[in-house]
PDB file of C-alpha atoms in Angstrom:
ATOM      1  CA  MET A 530      -4.044  25.109  31.437  1.00 33.00           C
ATOM      2  CA  ASP A 531      -4.236  22.096  29.396  1.00 37.00           C
ATOM      3  CA  SER A 532      -1.236  19.710  29.108  1.00 36.00           C
ATOM      4  CA  ALA A 533       0.598  19.879  26.126  1.00 34.00           C
ATOM      5  CA  PRO A 534      -0.255  17.240  23.473  1.00 39.00           C
ATOM      6  CA  SER A 535       1.833  14.302  23.534  1.00 45.00           C
ATOM      7  CA  LYS A 536       3.770  13.199  20.507  1.00 50.00           C
ATOM      8  CA  GLN A 537       1.889  10.512  18.113  1.00 53.00           C
ATOM      9  CA  TYR A 538       3.705   8.295  15.855  1.00 53.00           C
ATOM     10  CA  SER A 539       2.837   7.487  12.549  1.00 60.00           C
ATOM     11  CA  ASP A 540       4.584   5.871   9.532  1.00 66.00           C
ATOM     12  CA  ASP A 541       6.097   8.963   8.740  1.00 75.00           C
ATOM     13  CA  VAL A 542       7.413   9.875  12.095  1.00 81.00           C
ATOM     14  CA  SER A 543      10.102   7.473  13.636  1.00 86.00           C
ATOM     15  CA  LEU A 544      11.645   6.741  16.912  1.00 90.00           C
ATOM     16  CA  VAL A 545      14.907   5.212  16.407  1.00 91.00           C
ATOM     17  CA  MET A 546      16.578   2.914  19.057  1.00 93.00           C
ATOM     18  CA  VAL A 547      20.234   2.891  18.346  1.00 93.00           C
ATOM     19  CA  LEU A 548      22.021  -0.286  20.173  1.00 93.00           C
ATOM     20  CA  LEU A 549      25.940   0.985  20.282  1.00 92.00           C
ATOM     21  CA  ASP A 550      28.043  -2.118  20.793  1.00 89.00           C
ATOM     22  CA  THR A 551      30.957  -0.567  23.121  1.00 88.00           C
ATOM     23  CA  ASN A 552      32.389  -4.103  23.762  1.00 84.00           C
ATOM     24  CA  PRO A 553      36.398  -3.156  24.087  1.00 80.00           C
ATOM     25  CA  PHE A 554      37.037  -6.827  23.547  1.00 76.00           C
ATOM     26  CA  PHE A 555      35.654  -6.167  19.936  1.00 75.00           C
ATOM     27  CA  TRP A 556      36.814  -2.813  19.157  1.00 77.00           C
ATOM     28  CA  GLY A 557      40.249  -3.080  20.989  1.00 70.00           C
ATOM     29  CA  GLY A 558      41.010  -6.728  21.517  1.00 60.00           C
ATOM     30  CA  GLU A 559      43.977  -8.419  19.987  1.00 58.00           C
ATOM     31  CA  ASN A 560      41.287 -10.464  18.145  1.00 53.00           C
ATOM     32  CA  THR A 561      39.358  -7.592  16.946  1.00 58.00           C
ATOM     33  CA  THR A 562      37.040  -8.260  13.550  1.00 61.00           C
ATOM     34  CA  THR A 563      36.647  -5.017  12.242  1.00 66.00           C
ATOM     35  CA  LYS A 564      38.832  -2.902  10.068  1.00 73.00           C
ATOM     36  CA  VAL A 565      37.502   0.605  11.633  1.00 79.00           C
ATOM     37  CA  SER A 566      38.556   2.220  14.454  1.00 83.00           C
ATOM     38  CA  PHE A 567      35.689   3.087  17.386  1.00 85.00           C
ATOM     39  CA  SER A 568      36.256   6.867  17.143  1.00 86.00           C
ATOM     40  CA  ASN A 569      35.614   6.769  13.268  1.00 87.00           C
ATOM     41  CA  PHE A 570      32.677   4.303  13.982  1.00 88.00           C
ATOM     42  CA  LEU A 571      31.083   7.124  15.902  1.00 89.00           C
ATOM     43  CA  ASN A 572      31.446  10.006  13.652  1.00 88.00           C
ATOM     44  CA  HIS A 573      29.615   7.976  10.845  1.00 90.00           C
ATOM     45  CA  VAL A 574      26.740   7.009  13.849  1.00 89.00           C
ATOM     46  CA  ILE A 575      26.617  10.702  15.113  1.00 89.00           C
ATOM     47  CA  SER A 576      26.213  12.036  11.535  1.00 88.00           C
ATOM     48  CA  PHE A 577      23.507   9.577  10.684  1.00 89.00           C
ATOM     49  CA  LEU A 578      21.587  10.375  13.891  1.00 88.00           C
ATOM     50  CA  ASN A 579      21.600  14.018  12.777  1.00 88.00           C
ATOM     51  CA  SER A 580      20.494  13.265   9.588  1.00 88.00           C
ATOM     52  CA  VAL A 581      17.284  11.239  11.146  1.00 88.00           C
ATOM     53  CA  LEU A 582      16.463  14.318  13.099  1.00 87.00           C
ATOM     54  CA  LEU A 583      16.897  16.758  10.301  1.00 85.00           C
ATOM     55  CA  LEU A 584      14.272  14.393   8.224  1.00 85.00           C
ATOM     56  CA  ASN A 585      11.437  15.341  10.191  1.00 84.00           C
ATOM     57  CA  GLN A 586      11.274  17.539  13.412  1.00 80.00           C
ATOM     58  CA  LEU A 587       9.151  14.878  15.524  1.00 83.00           C
ATOM     59  CA  ASN A 588      11.779  12.307  14.567  1.00 88.00           C
ATOM     60  CA  GLN A 589      13.339  10.775  17.820  1.00 89.00           C
ATOM     61  CA  VAL A 590      16.405   9.121  18.656  1.00 91.00           C
ATOM     62  CA  VAL A 591      17.508   7.218  21.805  1.00 93.00           C
ATOM     63  CA  ILE A 592      20.959   5.571  22.115  1.00 94.00           C
ATOM     64  CA  ILE A 593      21.573   2.542  24.394  1.00 94.00           C
ATOM     65  CA  ALA A 594      25.166   1.714  24.975  1.00 93.00           C
ATOM     66  CA  THR A 595      25.687  -2.399  25.150  1.00 91.00           C
ATOM     67  CA  GLY A 596      28.760  -3.518  27.256  1.00 88.00           C
ATOM     68  CA  TYR A 597      29.741  -6.711  28.310  1.00 84.00           C
ATOM     69  CA  ASN A 598      28.299  -6.369  31.854  1.00 85.00           C
ATOM     70  CA  SER A 599      25.785  -3.795  31.498  1.00 88.00           C
ATOM     71  CA  CYS A 600      23.576  -1.468  29.262  1.00 91.00           C
ATOM     72  CA  ASP A 601      21.864   1.721  29.797  1.00 92.00           C
ATOM     73  CA  TYR A 602      20.571   4.955  28.172  1.00 93.00           C
ATOM     74  CA  ILE A 603      22.965   7.554  27.135  1.00 92.00           C
ATOM     75  CA  PHE A 604      20.849   9.803  25.147  1.00 91.00           C
ATOM     76  CA  ASP A 605      17.570  10.567  24.083  1.00 90.00           C
ATOM     77  CA  SER A 606      16.769  13.839  21.749  1.00 87.00           C
ATOM     78  CA  SER A 607      13.148  14.405  23.317  1.00 83.00           C
ATOM     79  CA  THR A 608      14.772  15.373  26.804  1.00 77.00           C
ATOM     80  CA  SER A 609      15.281  18.720  27.596  1.00 53.00           C
ATOM     81  CA  GLU A 610      19.051  17.996  28.449  1.00 59.00           C
ATOM     82  CA  SER A 611      19.484  17.143  24.467  1.00 57.00           C
ATOM     83  CA  LEU A 612      18.845  20.592  23.088  1.00 51.00           C
ATOM     84  CA  ASN A 613      21.127  21.352  20.311  1.00 48.00           C
ATOM     85  CA  VAL A 614      22.960  24.345  21.519  1.00 46.00           C
ATOM     86  CA  SER A 615      26.310  25.520  21.480  1.00 43.00           C
ATOM     87  CA  SER A 616      28.967  24.378  24.153  1.00 44.00           C
ATOM     88  CA  GLY A 617      30.498  27.593  24.243  1.00 46.00           C
ATOM     89  CA  ASN A 618      33.576  26.910  22.811  1.00 47.00           C
ATOM     90  CA  GLY A 619      32.573  26.894  19.491  1.00 43.00           C
ATOM     91  CA  LYS A 620      34.104  23.478  18.498  1.00 47.00           C
ATOM     92  CA  MET A 621      31.311  21.184  19.397  1.00 49.00           C
ATOM     93  CA  PRO A 622      27.673  21.362  19.930  1.00 62.00           C
ATOM     94  CA  ALA A 623      26.503  20.545  23.614  1.00 60.00           C
ATOM     95  CA  LEU A 624      24.421  17.430  22.290  1.00 64.00           C
ATOM     96  CA  CYS A 625      27.207  16.071  20.887  1.00 78.00           C
ATOM     97  CA  SER A 626      29.302  16.703  23.967  1.00 80.00           C
ATOM     98  CA  LYS A 627      26.852  15.405  26.438  1.00 82.00           C
ATOM     99  CA  MET A 628      26.543  11.995  24.606  1.00 86.00           C
ATOM    100  CA  LEU A 629      30.040  11.553  24.421  1.00 89.00           C
ATOM    101  CA  GLN A 630      30.443  12.157  27.945  1.00 89.00           C
ATOM    102  CA  LYS A 631      27.706   9.649  28.835  1.00 91.00           C
ATOM    103  CA  LEU A 632      29.464   7.384  26.681  1.00 91.00           C
ATOM    104  CA  GLU A 633      32.754   7.800  28.327  1.00 91.00           C
ATOM    105  CA  GLU A 634      31.119   7.346  31.716  1.00 91.00           C
ATOM    106  CA  PHE A 635      29.120   3.974  30.904  1.00 91.00           C
ATOM    107  CA  VAL A 636      32.155   2.363  29.421  1.00 89.00           C
ATOM    108  CA  ILE A 637      34.241   2.999  32.423  1.00 89.00           C
ATOM    109  CA  ARG A 638      31.536   1.817  34.789  1.00 88.00           C
ATOM    110  CA  ASP A 639      30.880  -1.138  32.633  1.00 85.00           C
ATOM    111  CA  GLU A 640      34.664  -2.214  32.970  1.00 84.00           C
ATOM    112  CA  GLN A 641      34.738  -1.576  36.656  1.00 82.00           C
ATOM    113  CA  LEU A 642      32.023  -4.334  36.841  1.00 78.00           C
ATOM    114  CA  SER A 643      34.547  -6.970  35.848  1.00 71.00           C
ATOM    115  CA  LYS A 644      37.821  -5.656  37.689  1.00 68.00           C
ATOM    116  CA  GLU A 645      37.434  -8.837  40.055  1.00 60.00           C
ATOM    117  CA  ASN A 646      36.341 -11.124  37.702  1.00 61.00           C
ATOM    118  CA  SER A 647      38.872 -10.873  34.679  1.00 63.00           C
ATOM    119  CA  PRO A 648      36.803 -12.402  31.594  1.00 60.00           C
ATOM    120  CA  SER A 649      38.551 -15.008  29.310  1.00 61.00           C
ATOM    121  CA  GLY A 650      38.078 -16.057  25.805  1.00 58.00           C
ATOM    122  CA  ILE A 651      35.605 -14.397  23.670  1.00 59.00           C
ATOM    123  CA  VAL A 652      33.114 -12.022  25.599  1.00 74.00           C
ATOM    124  CA  SER A 653      29.899 -11.211  24.031  1.00 81.00           C
ATOM    125  CA  SER A 654      27.854  -7.974  24.432  1.00 84.00           C
ATOM    126  CA  LEU A 655      24.757  -8.068  26.475  1.00 85.00           C
ATOM    127  CA  LEU A 656      22.371  -7.808  23.559  1.00 86.00           C
ATOM    128  CA  SER A 657      19.844  -9.317  25.313  1.00 88.00           C
ATOM    129  CA  GLY A 658      19.511  -6.903  27.736  1.00 89.00           C
ATOM    130  CA  SER A 659      19.781  -3.650  25.359  1.00 92.00           C
ATOM    131  CA  LEU A 660      17.034  -5.155  23.320  1.00 92.00           C
ATOM    132  CA  SER A 661      14.898  -5.609  26.162  1.00 92.00           C
ATOM    133  CA  LEU A 662      15.703  -2.191  27.223  1.00 92.00           C
ATOM    134  CA  ALA A 663      14.721  -0.853  23.763  1.00 92.00           C
ATOM    135  CA  LEU A 664      11.561  -2.700  23.485  1.00 93.00           C
ATOM    136  CA  CYS A 665      10.308  -1.354  27.100  1.00 92.00           C
ATOM    137  CA  TYR A 666      10.962   2.181  25.985  1.00 92.00           C
ATOM    138  CA  ILE A 667       8.946   1.523  22.750  1.00 89.00           C
ATOM    139  CA  GLN A 668       6.057  -0.193  24.936  1.00 89.00           C
ATOM    140  CA  LYS A 669       5.949   2.996  26.970  1.00 86.00           C
ATOM    141  CA  VAL A 670       5.910   5.324  24.212  1.00 84.00           C
ATOM    142  CA  LEU A 671       3.056   3.454  22.578  1.00 82.00           C
ATOM    143  CA  ARG A 672       0.994   3.144  25.553  1.00 82.00           C
ATOM    144  CA  SER A 673       1.511   6.444  26.847  1.00 74.00           C
ATOM    145  CA  GLY A 674       2.744   8.357  24.504  1.00 58.00           C
ATOM    146  CA  ARG A 675       5.143  10.480  26.573  1.00 48.00           C
ATOM    147  CA  LEU A 676       8.709   9.934  25.925  1.00 46.00           C
ATOM    148  CA  HIS A 677      10.368  10.158  29.296  1.00 43.00           C
ATOM    149  CA  PRO A 678      12.273   7.173  30.267  1.00 40.00           C
ATOM    150  CA  ASN A 679      13.545   6.212  33.716  1.00 39.00           C
ATOM    151  CA  PRO A 680      16.824   5.798  33.417  1.00 34.00           C
ATOM    152  CA  ARG A 681      28.326  -3.090  15.641  1.00 40.00           C
ATOM    153  CA  GLY A 682      28.015  -6.305  16.651  1.00 47.00           C
ATOM    154  CA  SER A 683      30.327  -8.670  18.472  1.00 63.00           C
ATOM    155  CA  PRO A 684      30.251 -12.264  18.481  1.00 65.00           C
ATOM    156  CA  ASP A 685      26.735 -14.105  19.580  1.00 70.00           C
ATOM    157  CA  GLY A 686      26.830 -14.943  23.042  1.00 72.00           C
ATOM    158  CA  PRO A 687      25.024 -18.525  22.989  1.00 73.00           C
ATOM    159  CA  GLU A 688      23.979 -17.914  27.074  1.00 73.00           C
ATOM    160  CA  GLN A 689      21.612 -15.158  25.584  1.00 81.00           C
ATOM    161  CA  TYR A 690      19.809 -17.318  22.763  1.00 81.00           C
ATOM    162  CA  VAL A 691      16.609 -17.553  25.089  1.00 86.00           C
ATOM    163  CA  GLY A 692      16.475 -13.621  26.250  1.00 85.00           C
ATOM    164  CA  VAL A 693      17.270 -12.563  22.743  1.00 87.00           C
ATOM    165  CA  MET A 694      14.507 -14.695  21.000  1.00 89.00           C
ATOM    166  CA  ASN A 695      12.250 -13.644  23.720  1.00 90.00           C
ATOM    167  CA  ALA A 696      13.025 -10.073  22.693  1.00 91.00           C
ATOM    168  CA  ILE A 697      12.751 -10.592  19.059  1.00 92.00           C
ATOM    169  CA  PHE A 698       9.451 -12.170  19.656  1.00 92.00           C
ATOM    170  CA  SER A 699       8.068  -9.335  21.567  1.00 92.00           C
ATOM    171  CA  ALA A 700       9.292  -6.811  18.579  1.00 91.00           C
ATOM    172  CA  GLN A 701       7.515  -9.035  16.250  1.00 92.00           C
ATOM    173  CA  ARG A 702       3.953  -8.824  18.197  1.00 92.00           C
ATOM    174  CA  SER A 703       4.712  -4.848  18.688  1.00 90.00           C
ATOM    175  CA  MET A 704       5.522  -4.705  15.054  1.00 90.00           C
ATOM    176  CA  VAL A 705       8.482  -3.102  15.662  1.00 89.00           C
ATOM    177  CA  PRO A 706      11.314  -3.817  13.189  1.00 91.00           C
ATOM    178  CA  ILE A 707      15.078  -4.294  13.823  1.00 91.00           C
ATOM    179  CA  ASP A 708      17.479  -3.269  11.799  1.00 92.00           C
ATOM    180  CA  SER A 709      20.947  -4.475  11.928  1.00 90.00           C
ATOM    181  CA  CYS A 710      24.504  -2.777  10.522  1.00 89.00           C
ATOM    182  CA  ILE A 711      27.256  -5.207  11.085  1.00 86.00           C
ATOM    183  CA  VAL A 712      30.818  -3.793  10.925  1.00 84.00           C
ATOM    184  CA  GLY A 713      32.354  -6.894  12.103  1.00 77.00           C
ATOM    185  CA  VAL A 714      33.893  -9.385   9.785  1.00 75.00           C
ATOM    186  CA  GLN A 715      31.710 -12.315  11.060  1.00 80.00           C
ATOM    187  CA  HIS A 716      27.923 -12.291  10.745  1.00 84.00           C
ATOM    188  CA  SER A 717      25.370 -12.487  13.329  1.00 84.00           C
ATOM    189  CA  ALA A 718      22.937 -15.302  13.768  1.00 85.00           C
ATOM    190  CA  PHE A 719      20.951 -13.621  16.245  1.00 86.00           C
ATOM    191  CA  LEU A 720      20.736 -10.000  14.473  1.00 88.00           C
ATOM    192  CA  GLN A 721      19.861 -12.044  11.225  1.00 89.00           C
ATOM    193  CA  GLN A 722      16.968 -13.795  12.688  1.00 89.00           C
ATOM    194  CA  ALA A 723      15.937 -10.520  14.406  1.00 90.00           C
ATOM    195  CA  SER A 724      15.535  -8.554  11.383  1.00 91.00           C
ATOM    196  CA  TYR A 725      13.792 -11.055   9.161  1.00 91.00           C
ATOM    197  CA  ILE A 726      11.524 -12.016  12.120  1.00 92.00           C
ATOM    198  CA  THR A 727      10.324  -8.534  12.439  1.00 92.00           C
ATOM    199  CA  GLY A 728      10.324  -7.255   8.645  1.00 90.00           C
ATOM    200  CA  GLY A 729      13.578  -5.106   9.403  1.00 91.00           C
ATOM    201  CA  VAL A 730      16.792  -4.561   7.449  1.00 91.00           C
ATOM    202  CA  TYR A 731      20.038  -6.468   7.801  1.00 92.00           C
ATOM    203  CA  LEU A 732      23.230  -5.233   6.137  1.00 90.00           C
ATOM    204  CA  LYS A 733      26.847  -5.609   6.309  1.00 88.00           C
ATOM    205  CA  PRO A 734      28.190  -2.991   4.558  1.00 87.00           C
ATOM    206  CA  PRO A 735      31.313  -4.023   2.125  1.00 84.00           C
ATOM    207  CA  GLN A 736      33.003  -0.759   2.329  1.00 82.00           C
ATOM    208  CA  LEU A 737      33.074   0.841   5.539  1.00 82.00           C
ATOM    209  CA  ASP A 738      34.511   4.151   4.144  1.00 80.00           C
ATOM    210  CA  GLY A 739      31.209   5.021   2.929  1.00 84.00           C
ATOM    211  CA  LEU A 740      29.585   3.809   6.295  1.00 87.00           C
ATOM    212  CA  PHE A 741      27.344   7.249   6.845  1.00 88.00           C
ATOM    213  CA  GLN A 742      25.815   6.758   3.242  1.00 88.00           C
ATOM    214  CA  TYR A 743      24.659   3.166   3.950  1.00 88.00           C
ATOM    215  CA  LEU A 744      22.975   4.579   7.233  1.00 89.00           C
ATOM    216  CA  SER A 745      21.376   7.562   5.789  1.00 88.00           C
ATOM    217  CA  THR A 746      19.841   6.024   2.260  1.00 86.00           C
ATOM    218  CA  VAL A 747      19.019   2.640   4.001  1.00 89.00           C
ATOM    219  CA  PHE A 748      18.328   3.096   7.836  1.00 89.00           C
ATOM    220  CA  ALA A 749      17.063   6.304   7.948  1.00 87.00           C
ATOM    221  CA  THR A 750      14.323   5.437   5.827  1.00 86.00           C
ATOM    222  CA  ASP A 751      10.721   5.399   7.547  1.00 86.00           C
ATOM    223  CA  LEU A 752       8.137   3.041   7.578  1.00 87.00           C
ATOM    224  CA  HIS A 753       6.093   4.614   4.949  1.00 88.00           C
ATOM    225  CA  SER A 754       8.928   4.984   2.401  1.00 87.00           C
ATOM    226  CA  ARG A 755       9.966   1.223   2.964  1.00 87.00           C
ATOM    227  CA  SER A 756       6.709   0.278   1.575  1.00 85.00           C
ATOM    228  CA  PHE A 757       7.955   1.449  -1.981  1.00 87.00           C
ATOM    229  CA  LEU A 758      11.777   1.158  -1.610  1.00 86.00           C
ATOM    230  CA  GLN A 759      13.766  -1.635  -2.736  1.00 85.00           C
ATOM    231  CA  LEU A 760      15.806  -2.119   0.601  1.00 86.00           C
ATOM    232  CA  PRO A 761      18.526  -4.667   0.859  1.00 83.00           C
ATOM    233  CA  LYS A 762      17.597  -8.103   1.792  1.00 78.00           C
ATOM    234  CA  PRO A 763      20.147 -11.059   3.196  1.00 72.00           C
ATOM    235  CA  VAL A 764      20.679 -13.801   0.550  1.00 70.00           C
ATOM    236  CA  GLY A 765      20.385 -16.578   3.526  1.00 75.00           C
ATOM    237  CA  VAL A 766      19.460 -16.556   7.293  1.00 79.00           C
ATOM    238  CA  ASP A 767      21.325 -18.603  10.000  1.00 76.00           C
ATOM    239  CA  PHE A 768      18.269 -19.955  11.772  1.00 73.00           C
ATOM    240  CA  ARG A 769      20.553 -22.104  13.867  1.00 69.00           C
ATOM    241  CA  ALA A 770      19.610 -22.657  17.491  1.00 62.00           C
ATOM    242  CA  SER A 771      22.153 -21.977  20.112  1.00 51.00           C
ATOM    243  CA  SER A 772      22.399 -23.622  23.590  1.00 42.00           C
ATOM    244  CA  VAL A 773      24.056 -22.408  26.780  1.00 39.00           C
ATOM    245  CA  PHE A 774      27.050 -24.746  25.868  1.00 38.00           C
ATOM    246  CA  GLY A 775      27.499 -23.175  22.338  1.00 42.00           C
ATOM    247  CA  GLN A 776      26.302 -25.730  20.393  1.00 42.00           C
ATOM    248  CA  ALA A 777      24.333 -25.483  17.359  1.00 45.00           C
ATOM    249  CA  ASN A 778      22.979 -27.649  14.369  1.00 45.00           C
ATOM    250  CA  PRO A 779      25.300 -27.802  11.749  1.00 42.00           C
ATOM    251  CA  GLU A 780      22.821 -26.467   8.839  1.00 45.00           C
ATOM    252  CA  VAL A 781      22.709 -23.137   7.872  1.00 41.00           C
ATOM    253  CA  LYS A 782      19.133 -22.872   5.920  1.00 45.00           C
ATOM    254  CA  LEU A 783      17.407 -20.368   3.800  1.00 40.00           C
ATOM    255  CA  PRO A 784      13.758 -19.122   4.744  1.00 44.00           C
ATOM    256  CA  THR A 785      12.408 -21.180   1.649  1.00 42.00           C
ATOM    257  CA  ASP A 786      14.050 -24.287   3.123  1.00 43.00           C
ATOM    258  CA  ARG A 787      12.226 -24.283   6.538  1.00 42.00           C
ATOM    259  CA  LYS A 788       9.989 -27.264   6.606  1.00 42.00           C
ATOM    260  CA  ARG A 789       8.259 -28.695   9.723  1.00 39.00           C
ATOM    261  CA  LYS A 790       8.043 -32.734  10.037  1.00 42.00           C
ATOM    262  CA  ALA A 791       5.059 -33.759  11.809  1.00 40.00           C
ATOM    263  CA  ILE A 792       5.587 -36.005  14.997  1.00 38.00           C
ATOM    264  CA  ASP A 793       3.252 -38.877  16.284  1.00 42.00           C
ATOM    265  CA  LEU A 794       2.772 -38.346  19.718  1.00 37.00           C
ATOM    266  CA  ASN A 795       1.389 -42.224  20.311  1.00 44.00           C
ATOM    267  CA  THR A 796       4.820 -43.760  19.374  1.00 42.00           C
ATOM    268  CA  ALA A 797       7.006 -40.775  20.099  1.00 41.00           C
ATOM    269  CA  TYR A 798       7.933 -41.964  23.274  1.00 40.00           C
ATOM    270  CA  ASN A 799       7.428 -46.085  22.902  1.00 43.00           C
TER     271      ASN A 799
END
């Protein structure tokens, strides 16, 4: 008996990789920068994911939880464990219940990793690691066609700059757009660059009460629809390069302002 054909992706079929920031220092810390609670945020995200799956029966959603010590896959709509069946109590589908259970287990594991070494100051999420996991999954799908992995944003971590930029350039070479939805007070220079370089959407919703509307009308659009839709674009992009010491150039330049200066190599070291 012939094996079942693998899913083939086109511009009207989407594989949506969701990097879910679970950093407790961002959501529940004293210096929190968002006005929406994590539980309310999850309600919007789950509704958004359901809308993506309803738009096309071939669409797929994968969620990667991003903590401050680790990152991991917590949900894949293509696996047999993610079938949308009743949980038995009539209150919550098994799909949602399973995802929330894995999310809770991930948060507990991530917190246990830092019990011995308590973090101090602003703790950034492991964005470079979750971006790499997402790109590895996408490459596996593009190359093999099979969909079985092995397995908001907190402040940017300058020590992750090289890793994040490597992931961004890998996504650009693979023509994978990176969309960014910012629910905190501050913008993310890393995600601004990621969305601009890869041709994705960067949006900081002004009204978080209508978050689901932004997710379903902007981020749920497939590549084919984006060719004729007018999606939001950032006014400016922060192209500052962070170092491991947290230093950066003072200017914030627009894409049209970027210029290269020629250097005479014969006199540069004289």
